[in-house]
Structure formats: structure tokens, C-alpha cells
């Protein structure tokens, strides 16, 4: 697997969780998996094992010297070290601005991953995640097409989020050492730019997204971000495989990061978690009687956080409480600062990335809000089910596929009032103790463990390998 994130080493969102959890689930059913990610500046080299030294990556005339390290732990990821490109404090940028050489950084990641496959880990399937690894299928389909090392290698490209495409000015083509032939509509060209995500969409043998609903949605102009045509052209190779949750990390029965543990059989600990969360955010103790809504989110337009800000006054007038944790776009962060400043006794906000607090909010809140405009998969709502925290979600993508009337509240449309109506319905349910408890218990009983999704990925790998056998063996007649 080639990725830009893996938890806990490097994480901005759910991609990191997926790339951390899917490989062990695949290993458990007999597949051998290695993960390749960059060695960012915040990943300490101390204690890492250098497994390949002086690995030059040539992109056109430029040369980038890399080394490959193995981090510690069981089945650790391969880390591509190239201090000049990755030795920074951000993954993709700093202070709200993308790094100007991201096209080089993720071209080098792709080429270094191919080198890992050449020298360190024999690879049948390159499973690439999001635009940051989109060039792997593109290089394999062009520059390395006759290379015996990769003969018969197959590629799967997983779209975790179509909203991030890796778009660069056309000069990137040469700077990334791409074959000029790929700069065409049926290649990586996108409105005069180079699109790394198209490298995956066009060149990969198979494509998937992280929920069945999102796989359908991205083939429409409304959700396609201009790529719906390219995706429709590959509809036969595109499937949706729902994300799973890693219950060794996200389970209130065992979670060491929450103040008290609990289960569907005994929910007493959840009350303790709520009490402590209220105290941590400076709310009055009597707030325990009222619904407490939680938010843990990247703060981007995708997540629909502006809808929450738009109804903040209504939440307060209905005597509801809100705690939010998020990091992201300055405009979105300001919106949250403002509503917290206006209603300090009802709304509290922490701006930043804090995994332990994310767990405490999941455990201590009654409702979990995800009014996303689009949501490819969504993990947080799956976690909140497990924590007995009732999700209030927009009926889109993976939110639509994981939440139903018996486990949460869904709304349609893109407006504050629609969100408010769903929250108020949830608040009414909260006041009916027995009914509320039945919702909690049903959600906690849902099983979204990785086992099922890993089985679906493994089946897809096998399907890809079967078509390889047909291609390589002239005695197997081609299927039409
Ligand atoms: P996305 O990948 O679009 O951000 P997901 O729901 O798939 O959405 O995954 C979000 C993951 O990121 C969850 O593990 C959530 O706890 C975590 N997360 C998001 N924002 C923060 C934050 N500010 N602090 C800590 N964890 C966060
Ligand atoms: C992306 C999506 C999210 C998904 C995650 C992991 O960040 O926004 O919906 O759960 O990837 O697949």
C-alpha cells in the first residue's frame, strides 16, 4: 500500500486510520501487506532501522536521494526518507498553504514505493490511496511498462476523497518525470493542469471508494468535482467497499483514553465520561440532564460545519450543549471561535488536533454531529455508534450506508434548519429515557469491524490476480 498517512505516525484524518487498520485485517486472512509512507520531519529517526541506503530517484534530469527506514512495532511501515522533501513539520503544507513542491514530493513517494517493491517487498498488487499515490499506476502504465520486475503487477486505486485531487501547473509533468504521452484528456490532463488523482483513476486496473453510496455519487456532476465523466468511463472497474473501525483502538470497554469504561450492558461509565467532559469544558454540573452534542472534525467546507455555526443560537435557545474539537481552514476555525465566545456557558471549542480529546468527546457526548456536504466513508460516526453516542448525519456517502433510523438521525439537504430539525428530533428522543437507551444499545451492537471490508479487498485483489494469469498465460483464452 502506498499512502501519505498511517496512524499513529502521520495523521490528518480517516485515511491514516484506514491504512493502519486494513493491513492487519488483511494479514489475519492470509494476505501479506507492506505500507510505504514518507518519513516526515516529525517522525523521529531514532530507533528506526535503515533498510536501504542511497536510493536515488531520478525525475527527468533531477535526482533525489532517498533512504528507506523501517519503523518499530509489528509489521511496521516502510518510511521514505528524503529530508529535503519530507523533513518538514506538515504533511501537505503549513499555515494554511500547501507546499509548492508537493508535485515533486509525491512523485518521489511513488517512485520510492516502486523501488521498495523492486528491492525489499515483492509486490503483486499496488494498492494506492488518494492522489498522493496516484502516480504509481501512471508510472507503471508508462515509464515501467516493460520492466520485468513489475510484469503482471496489478494496481488498485482507492478514492478516499475526490475533493483533493493533487492539481498542479502543467510544468509538473516534466518535473515529475512523467511520460509526455500522459498529458491528454484520457490521461492526467485536467483543464490545462496535471491531475495526480487522474493518474489513479485512468491508469489503475481497479478503482474503489470507501462506501457504496459514494461510489455512485461521484459518477454524478453534483459530487464528481469535474471527474464524474472520467469515473463514469471506468464505471465497470469502480466499486464501493465500506470502511471499518478498529475496535482495538475505538471501544469504550477497553479505551485507556477515557475516564471510565463502559459497555452496552453497563452504561454507568458513560455518565462519568459525560460529567468529566462537562467539567473539562467548564459547563455547569446540571448540564448532565441536557443533551450534549459533540463534534470531532477536520474543519473544511466538506464537513458542513458552517451549518452548525448557523444554528448555534437555536441550539442554545433549546437548552442544548456543544463541545467541538477541530482543526482546519482559518475561516472555519473563526466561525467556531465566534460561537464559543458568544455562548461560553453552552458551547466550547478546542482548535487543534488531539486524539485523546477525540476519544473523550466520543465517550462523553450524547449526540455526534456530522452534517457533511459529502462524506466518502466517514469513520467518526462508526466510532460514535460504538461509544453509544447517537449520530446526527446528513444522508450522504458512507453516512448514508452506516446510519439508519434505528441507530441515528439523518437529514437531507444543505441547510441549517434541516440540521436543526434532526437535532431537535434527537433531543426529543433523548428525553424518553427508555427509547434513548434502546438507540444506544442498538448502535453499540453494530459491527463495523475491518474483517468484512478486508474480505472484500482481498477478493478484489484475487480478482485482479486472476486477470493477470489470463494475460500472462497464452493458453488461457481471453474473456470477452
Ligand atoms: P476524514 O477522514 O474526512 O477527516 P473520518 O470520519 O473518516 O473523516 O476520520 C476522521 C478521523 O480523524 C477520526 O479518527 C477522528 O477522530 C480524527 N480527527 C479529525 N479531526 C481531529 C482533531 N481535530 N483531533 C483529533 N482527531 C481528529
Ligand atoms: C477521507 C474521507 C472520509 C473517509 C476517510 C477514510 O478523508 O473524507 O469520509 O472515511 O477518507 O477512508
CSV table of C-alpha atoms and ligand atoms in Angstrom, one decimal, residues 11-15 17 161 250 296-298 302-303 325-327 352-355 358 370 375 378-381 383, ligand 1:
chain,number,residue,atom,x,y,z
A,11,UNK,CA,-2.5,11.5,10.6
A,12,UNK,CA,-4.7,14.3,9.5
A,13,UNK,CA,-7.9,12.3,9.1
A,14,UNK,CA,-9.5,8.9,8.4
A,15,UNK,CA,-7.1,7.9,5.7
A,17,UNK,CA,-6.9,5.1,10.3
A,161,UNK,CA,-11.9,11.9,-1.0
A,250,UNK,CA,-12.1,2.6,19.5
A,296,UNK,CA,-14.6,16.0,16.1
A,297,UNK,CA,-13.7,17.0,12.6
A,298,UNK,CA,-11.4,18.5,10.1
A,302,UNK,CA,-16.8,19.4,3.2
A,303,UNK,CA,-17.8,18.8,6.8
A,325,UNK,CA,-12.7,19.7,18.5
A,326,UNK,CA,-11.3,20.6,15.1
A,327,UNK,CA,-8.5,21.9,13.1
A,352,UNK,CA,-6.2,21.7,17.2
A,353,UNK,CA,-5.5,18.0,16.8
A,354,UNK,CA,-5.9,16.0,19.9
A,355,UNK,CA,-6.5,12.3,19.7
A,358,UNK,CA,-11.4,13.0,20.4
A,370,UNK,CA,-21.7,15.1,11.1
A,375,UNK,CA,-18.6,12.0,3.1
A,378,UNK,CA,-16.6,8.6,7.5
A,379,UNK,CA,-15.1,6.8,10.5
A,380,UNK,CA,-16.1,9.1,13.3
A,381,UNK,CA,-19.8,8.2,13.0
A,383,UNK,CA,-16.8,5.2,16.3
B,1,LIG,P1,-12.0,12.5,7.4
B,1,LIG,O1,-11.0,11.4,7.1
B,1,LIG,O2,-12.7,13.1,6.3
B,1,LIG,O3,-11.4,13.5,8.3
B,1,LIG,P2,-13.2,10.4,9.0
B,1,LIG,O4,-14.5,10.4,9.8
B,1,LIG,O5,-13.0,9.3,8.1
B,1,LIG,O6,-13.1,11.8,8.3
B,1,LIG,O7,-12.0,10.3,10.0
B,1,LIG,C1,-11.7,11.3,10.9
B,1,LIG,C2,-10.6,10.8,11.9
B,1,LIG,O8,-9.8,11.9,12.2
B,1,LIG,C3,-11.2,10.2,13.1
B,1,LIG,O9,-10.3,9.3,13.6
B,1,LIG,C4,-11.2,11.5,14.1
B,1,LIG,O10,-11.2,11.1,15.4
B,1,LIG,C5,-9.9,12.2,13.6
B,1,LIG,N1,-9.9,13.6,13.8
B,1,LIG,C6,-10.4,14.6,13.0
B,1,LIG,N2,-10.2,15.8,13.5
B,1,LIG,C7,-9.5,15.6,14.6
B,1,LIG,C8,-8.9,16.5,15.6
B,1,LIG,N3,-9.0,17.8,15.5
B,1,LIG,N4,-8.2,16.0,16.6
B,1,LIG,C9,-8.1,14.6,16.8
B,1,LIG,N5,-8.7,13.7,15.9
B,1,LIG,C10,-9.3,14.2,14.8
